Amino acid sequence: MPDALDPTPYDALLLLSFGGPEGPDDVVPFLENVTRGRGIPKERLKEVGQHYFLFGGVSPINAQNRALLDALREDFAGHGLDLPVYWGNRNWAPYLTDTLREMVADGRRRILVLATSAYASYSGCRQYRENLADALAALEAEGLEPPRIDKLRHYFNHPGFVEPMTDGVLRSLADLPEDVRAGAHIAFTTHSIPTSAADTSGPVEAHGEGGAYVEQHLDVAQLIADAVRERTGVDHPWRLVYQSRSGAPHIPWLEPDICDHLQERHAAGVPAVVMAPIGFVSDHMEVLYDLDTEATAKAGELGLPVRRSATVGADPRFAAAVRELILERAAVERGQEVTPCALGALGPSHHVCPVGCCPARAPRPAAAGADSPYA
């Protein structure tokens, strides 16, 4: 195998995702998994589950992960990268621990993890690492030798992530009525998180208002806005806004909310808005409900034309980016010099999450980082 396509020391890739229900009977048990330890009554979970019941109790995330698995395997095979790909979820089948157990049975000893979250945050990175540590501890308790696990770096500014989203925004602008297209604003959306979690996202030395979470999203939004201007000749005003808040009302979360933003833009005389969900890898439930259903209904009430651009999903350019990230990390592990691929002002993210990165409220072991108990 040519050195450029050499994945050693790694012998497998694990796609690690959130999971979602695949039928009405799955909804409440799935939400119980997501909220375990928070003491939320089952009746409240049934209320929350209405979002899923509107779509037959099926979250699209698992089907989208299957499509991504197919895209990754096709890309790897087409480029001569001999690396098996597995899939495990945090909150629904196939469960992470079960998948790792299967990988150990298959003899996998050095595993790279691709998480379906591109940015730094507790919920988007460290919590996945904590889940990995829990799964490895479970295997150890069963008498199995835990494999060595590393996590691919944050890919928010990789061309293979940014360019498909840029094309999505361009398609959405082109789909607007011609008389409102030039004056359209872009609302770049991502998942709202508590401001305290945002402020402590990323390496300790980078902590500040909004932390790496906000900084990274702003960098991606600027990249897309600049590319749109270069390709259309129109400088569309934009703002980073938030969606999918789920916390207690008294706890500050990142704002403004997308629906509030649409109302404010309408009041300011903006003729149209493109909603660009840059914080999400695929069109899963929070995109389908919070944007396609709730925010679109709000825009309809206002008489404000809106379009929602596509996420990256299983775009071949994203699959190619994953391949490049794998080969980059493998070369680093072999002690070779590499030039990581990244766009924008922030440069490539760290390969190994440092100690104290995106801390939890209560310290817990986290694998695949500098503080991993499974180095």
Coordinates of C-alpha atoms in Angstrom, one line a residue:
M1 CA 0.0 0.0 0.0
P2 CA 1.4 3.5 -0.8
D3 CA 2.5 5.4 2.2
A4 CA 0.0 8.1 1.5
L5 CA -2.8 5.6 2.1
D6 CA -1.3 3.9 5.1
P7 CA -3.7 4.0 8.1
T8 CA -1.2 2.3 10.5
P9 CA -1.2 2.1 13.4
Y10 CA -4.9 2.2 13.2
D11 CA -6.9 -0.9 12.2
A12 CA -10.5 0.4 12.3
L13 CA -12.7 3.5 12.2
L14 CA -15.6 4.0 14.6
L15 CA -18.4 6.3 13.6
L16 CA -19.7 7.6 16.9
S17 CA -23.1 9.3 17.0
F18 CA -26.0 10.3 19.2
G19 CA -28.6 7.8 18.1
G20 CA -32.3 8.1 17.7
P21 CA -35.6 6.2 17.8
E22 CA -36.7 4.1 14.8
G23 CA -40.4 3.7 15.7
P24 CA -43.1 5.1 18.1
D25 CA -42.3 2.5 20.8
D26 CA -38.7 3.6 20.9
V27 CA -39.3 7.3 21.6
V28 CA -39.7 7.4 25.4
P29 CA -37.0 4.7 26.1
F30 CA -34.7 6.7 23.8
L31 CA -35.4 9.9 25.7
E32 CA -34.9 8.1 29.0
N33 CA -31.4 7.2 27.8
V34 CA -30.7 10.8 26.8
T35 CA -31.9 12.2 30.1
R36 CA -30.8 9.5 32.5
G37 CA -29.8 10.8 35.9
R38 CA -31.8 14.1 35.5
G39 CA -34.9 12.9 37.2
I40 CA -37.3 13.9 34.4
P41 CA -40.8 12.3 34.7
K42 CA -42.0 10.0 32.0
E43 CA -45.0 12.3 31.3
R44 CA -42.6 15.1 30.5
L45 CA -40.7 12.8 28.2
K46 CA -43.9 12.0 26.4
E47 CA -44.5 15.7 25.8
V48 CA -40.9 16.1 24.5
G49 CA -41.5 13.0 22.3
Q50 CA -44.2 14.8 20.4
H51 CA -41.5 16.2 18.1
Y52 CA -40.7 12.6 17.1
F53 CA -44.3 11.4 16.9
L54 CA -44.9 14.1 14.3
F55 CA -42.5 12.1 12.1
G56 CA -43.9 8.6 12.9
G57 CA -41.6 8.2 16.0
V58 CA -38.6 7.9 13.7
S59 CA -35.5 10.1 13.9
P60 CA -33.8 10.4 10.6
I61 CA -30.3 10.3 12.2
N62 CA -29.8 6.6 12.0
A63 CA -30.7 6.4 8.3
Q64 CA -28.4 9.3 7.7
N65 CA -25.6 7.6 9.6
R66 CA -26.1 4.5 7.5
A67 CA -25.8 6.7 4.4
L68 CA -22.6 8.2 5.7
L69 CA -21.2 4.7 6.5
D70 CA -21.9 3.7 2.8
A71 CA -20.2 6.9 1.6
L72 CA -17.2 6.3 3.7
R73 CA -16.8 2.7 2.7
E74 CA -17.2 3.6 -1.0
D75 CA -14.6 6.4 -0.7
F76 CA -12.1 4.2 1.1
A77 CA -12.5 1.4 -1.4
G78 CA -12.2 3.8 -4.3
H79 CA -8.9 5.1 -3.0
G80 CA -7.3 1.9 -1.7
L81 CA -7.7 2.7 2.0
D82 CA -8.1 -0.7 3.7
L83 CA -9.8 0.3 7.0
P84 CA -13.0 -1.3 8.2
V85 CA -15.7 1.1 9.5
Y86 CA -18.0 0.4 12.5
W87 CA -20.8 2.4 14.0
G88 CA -21.9 2.9 17.6
N89 CA -24.3 5.3 19.3
R90 CA -24.5 7.0 22.7
N91 CA -28.3 6.7 23.2
W92 CA -29.7 4.0 20.9
A93 CA -28.9 0.9 19.0
P94 CA -26.3 0.1 17.8
Y95 CA -25.0 1.0 21.3
L96 CA -21.4 2.1 21.7
T97 CA -20.4 -0.6 24.2
D98 CA -21.9 -3.4 22.0
T99 CA -20.0 -2.1 19.0
L100 CA -16.7 -1.9 20.9
R101 CA -17.2 -5.4 22.1
E102 CA -17.7 -6.5 18.5
M103 CA -14.5 -4.6 17.5
V104 CA -12.5 -6.3 20.2
A105 CA -13.9 -9.7 19.1
D106 CA -12.7 -8.9 15.5
G107 CA -9.2 -8.2 16.8
R108 CA -9.2 -4.4 16.5
R109 CA -6.6 -2.9 18.8
R110 CA -6.1 0.7 17.6
I111 CA -9.3 2.5 16.8
L112 CA -9.9 6.0 15.4
V113 CA -13.2 7.7 16.3
L114 CA -15.2 10.0 14.0
A115 CA -17.8 11.8 16.1
T116 CA -20.8 13.4 14.3
S117 CA -20.0 16.8 15.9
A118 CA -17.6 19.1 14.2
Y119 CA -17.0 21.7 17.0
A120 CA -15.5 21.9 20.5
S121 CA -17.9 21.7 23.4
Y122 CA -18.7 19.5 26.3
S123 CA -21.8 17.9 24.7
G124 CA -20.1 17.8 21.2
C125 CA -16.7 16.4 22.3
R126 CA -15.9 15.6 25.9
Q127 CA -19.2 13.9 26.6
Y128 CA -18.5 11.5 23.7
R129 CA -15.1 10.9 25.2
E130 CA -16.7 10.2 28.6
N131 CA -19.0 7.7 26.9
L132 CA -15.9 6.0 25.3
A133 CA -14.3 5.7 28.8
D134 CA -17.5 4.2 30.2
A135 CA -17.7 1.7 27.4
L136 CA -14.0 0.7 27.8
A137 CA -14.5 0.3 31.5
A138 CA -17.4 -2.0 30.8
L139 CA -15.3 -4.1 28.5
E140 CA -12.6 -4.2 31.2
A141 CA -15.1 -5.4 33.8
E142 CA -16.0 -8.2 31.4
G143 CA -12.4 -9.3 31.3
L144 CA -11.7 -7.9 27.9
E145 CA -8.5 -6.0 27.1
P146 CA -9.6 -2.5 26.1
P147 CA -8.4 -1.3 22.7
R148 CA -6.4 2.0 22.3
I149 CA -8.8 4.7 21.0
D150 CA -8.0 8.1 19.5
K151 CA -10.5 10.7 18.2
L152 CA -10.2 12.6 15.0
R153 CA -9.6 16.3 15.4
H154 CA -12.4 18.9 15.1
Y155 CA -13.2 19.2 11.4
F156 CA -15.4 22.4 11.4
N157 CA -13.0 24.2 9.1
H158 CA -12.0 21.4 6.8
P159 CA -12.8 22.2 3.1
G160 CA -14.8 18.9 2.9
F161 CA -17.1 20.2 5.6
V162 CA -17.3 23.9 4.6
E163 CA -17.7 23.6 0.8
P164 CA -20.9 21.4 0.8
M165 CA -22.5 23.8 3.2
T166 CA -21.5 26.8 1.0
D167 CA -23.2 25.1 -2.0
G168 CA -26.3 24.5 0.1
V169 CA -26.5 28.2 0.9
L170 CA -26.0 29.1 -2.7
R171 CA -28.8 26.7 -3.8
S172 CA -31.1 28.2 -1.1
L173 CA -30.5 31.7 -2.3
A174 CA -31.1 30.7 -5.9
D175 CA -34.4 29.1 -4.8
L176 CA -35.7 32.4 -3.3
P177 CA -38.0 34.6 -5.4
E178 CA -35.8 36.9 -7.6
D179 CA -37.3 40.1 -6.1
V180 CA -36.1 39.2 -2.6
R181 CA -32.9 37.3 -3.3
A182 CA -30.4 40.1 -3.3
G183 CA -31.6 41.5 0.0
A184 CA -31.8 38.1 1.8
H185 CA -30.0 37.7 5.1
I186 CA -28.3 34.5 6.2
A187 CA -29.0 33.0 9.6
F188 CA -26.3 30.5 10.5
T189 CA -27.7 28.3 13.1
T190 CA -26.3 25.9 15.7
H191 CA -27.4 24.2 18.8
S192 CA -27.7 26.5 21.8
I193 CA -25.8 25.5 24.9
P194 CA -25.5 27.0 28.3
T195 CA -23.3 30.1 28.2
S196 CA -21.2 28.6 31.0
A197 CA -20.5 25.5 28.8
A198 CA -19.7 27.8 25.8
D199 CA -17.3 29.9 27.8
T200 CA -15.3 26.8 28.9
S201 CA -15.3 25.1 25.5
G202 CA -11.9 24.3 23.9
P203 CA -8.5 24.4 25.5
V204 CA -8.1 26.2 28.9
E205 CA -6.0 29.0 27.5
A206 CA -8.7 29.8 24.9
H207 CA -11.5 30.2 27.4
G208 CA -13.4 33.5 27.2
E209 CA -16.8 34.7 26.3
G210 CA -18.3 32.1 24.1
G211 CA -15.2 30.0 24.1
A212 CA -14.0 27.9 21.2
Y213 CA -17.6 26.9 20.5
V214 CA -18.8 30.3 19.4
E215 CA -15.4 31.3 17.9
Q216 CA -15.4 28.2 15.6
H217 CA -18.9 28.7 14.4
L218 CA -18.2 32.4 13.6
D219 CA -15.2 31.3 11.6
V220 CA -17.2 28.9 9.5
A221 CA -20.0 31.4 9.0
Q222 CA -17.5 34.0 7.8
L223 CA -15.9 31.4 5.4
I224 CA -19.3 30.6 3.9
A225 CA -20.4 34.3 3.7
D226 CA -17.2 35.2 2.0
A227 CA -17.5 32.3 -0.5
V228 CA -21.1 33.3 -1.3
R229 CA -20.0 36.9 -1.9
E230 CA -17.2 35.8 -4.2
R231 CA -19.5 33.5 -6.3
T232 CA -22.6 35.8 -6.5
G233 CA -21.2 39.3 -6.2
V234 CA -23.7 40.0 -3.4
D235 CA -22.6 40.7 0.2
H236 CA -25.5 39.1 2.2
P237 CA -25.6 40.2 5.9
W238 CA -25.5 37.4 8.3
R239 CA -25.6 36.4 12.0
L240 CA -24.9 33.4 14.1
V241 CA -28.1 32.4 15.9
Y242 CA -29.2 29.4 18.0
Q243 CA -31.8 26.7 18.2
S244 CA -33.0 23.7 20.1
R245 CA -32.6 25.1 23.6
S246 CA -33.7 22.5 26.2
G247 CA -32.5 23.8 29.6
A248 CA -34.2 25.4 32.6
P249 CA -35.4 29.0 31.9
H250 CA -33.3 30.5 34.7
I251 CA -30.0 29.2 33.2
P252 CA -28.5 31.5 30.6
W253 CA -28.1 29.8 27.2
L254 CA -26.6 31.2 23.9
E255 CA -29.0 33.6 22.1
P256 CA -30.7 34.8 20.0
D257 CA -33.1 32.0 19.2
I258 CA -33.8 31.5 15.5
C259 CA -37.5 32.3 15.8
D260 CA -36.8 35.5 17.7
H261 CA -34.2 36.4 15.1
L262 CA -36.7 35.8 12.2
Q263 CA -39.2 38.1 13.9
E264 CA -36.5 40.8 14.5
R265 CA -35.3 40.6 10.9
H266 CA -38.9 40.9 9.6
A267 CA -39.5 43.9 11.8
A268 CA -36.3 45.5 10.4
G269 CA -37.6 45.1 6.8
V270 CA -35.4 42.2 5.7
P271 CA -37.1 40.7 2.6
A272 CA -36.0 37.0 3.1
V273 CA -33.8 34.8 5.2
V274 CA -31.8 31.6 4.4
M275 CA -31.4 29.4 7.5
A276 CA -28.0 27.6 7.3
P277 CA -27.6 24.9 10.0
I278 CA -23.8 24.9 10.1
G279 CA -23.8 23.3 13.6
F280 CA -25.2 20.0 12.4
V281 CA -23.6 17.2 10.4
S282 CA -26.9 15.9 9.0
D283 CA -30.6 16.8 8.7
H284 CA -31.7 15.0 11.9
M285 CA -34.6 15.7 14.1
E286 CA -33.5 19.1 15.5
V287 CA -33.1 20.3 11.9
L288 CA -36.4 18.8 10.7
Y289 CA -38.4 20.1 13.7
D290 CA -36.7 23.3 15.0
L291 CA -36.0 24.7 11.5
D292 CA -38.2 23.0 8.9
T293 CA -41.3 22.9 11.2
E294 CA -41.1 25.5 14.0
A295 CA -39.0 28.2 12.4
T296 CA -40.6 27.8 9.0
A297 CA -44.0 28.2 10.6
K298 CA -42.9 31.3 12.4
A299 CA -41.7 32.7 9.1
G300 CA -45.0 31.9 7.5
E301 CA -46.9 33.8 10.2
L302 CA -44.7 36.8 9.5
G303 CA -45.0 36.5 5.8
L304 CA -41.2 36.2 5.6
P305 CA -39.8 34.1 2.8
V306 CA -37.3 31.6 4.1
R307 CA -35.2 28.7 2.8
R308 CA -33.3 26.1 4.8
S309 CA -30.0 25.0 3.3
A310 CA -28.7 21.5 3.5
T311 CA -26.3 20.0 6.0
V312 CA -23.2 18.0 4.9
G313 CA -24.8 14.6 5.4
A314 CA -23.1 11.9 3.2
D315 CA -21.7 14.3 0.6
P316 CA -18.7 12.6 -1.1
R317 CA -16.5 15.6 -0.2
F318 CA -17.2 15.0 3.5
A319 CA -16.3 11.3 3.1
A320 CA -13.1 12.4 1.4
A321 CA -12.4 14.8 4.2
V322 CA -12.7 11.9 6.7
R323 CA -10.2 9.9 4.7
E324 CA -7.8 12.8 4.7
L325 CA -8.2 13.3 8.5
I326 CA -7.5 9.6 9.1
L327 CA -4.4 9.6 7.0
E328 CA -3.2 12.8 8.6
R329 CA -3.7 11.4 12.1
A330 CA -2.1 8.1 11.2
A331 CA 1.0 10.0 9.9
V332 CA 1.2 12.0 13.2
E333 CA 1.1 8.8 15.2
R334 CA 3.9 7.4 13.1
G335 CA 6.0 10.5 13.9
Q336 CA 5.8 12.0 10.4
E337 CA 5.5 15.7 9.6
V338 CA 2.1 16.7 8.3
T339 CA 0.4 19.9 7.2
P340 CA -3.2 19.6 8.4
C341 CA -5.8 21.0 6.0
A342 CA -7.9 23.8 7.3
L343 CA -9.6 27.0 6.1
G344 CA -10.2 30.2 7.9
A345 CA -8.5 32.2 10.6
L346 CA -8.3 29.6 13.3
G347 CA -6.2 27.0 11.7
P348 CA -6.4 23.2 12.4
S349 CA -7.6 22.0 15.7
H350 CA -5.5 20.0 18.2
H351 CA -5.1 16.3 17.5
V352 CA -5.3 15.3 21.1
C353 CA -7.8 17.1 23.5
P354 CA -5.7 18.6 26.3
V355 CA -6.2 18.3 30.0
G356 CA -9.1 20.5 31.1
C357 CA -10.6 20.8 27.7
C358 CA -14.4 21.4 27.7
P359 CA -14.8 20.3 31.3
A360 CA -17.8 18.7 32.8
R361 CA -19.6 20.1 35.9
A362 CA -18.6 16.9 37.8
P363 CA -15.2 15.4 36.7
R364 CA -15.5 12.1 35.0
P365 CA -13.0 9.9 33.1
A366 CA -12.7 10.6 29.4
A367 CA -10.9 8.5 26.8
A368 CA -9.1 9.6 23.7
G369 CA -7.5 12.7 25.2
A370 CA -4.4 13.7 27.1
D371 CA -6.1 12.8 30.4
S372 CA -7.4 9.4 29.2
P373 CA -7.0 6.5 31.7
Y374 CA -6.7 4.3 28.6
A375 CA -3.6 5.7 26.9

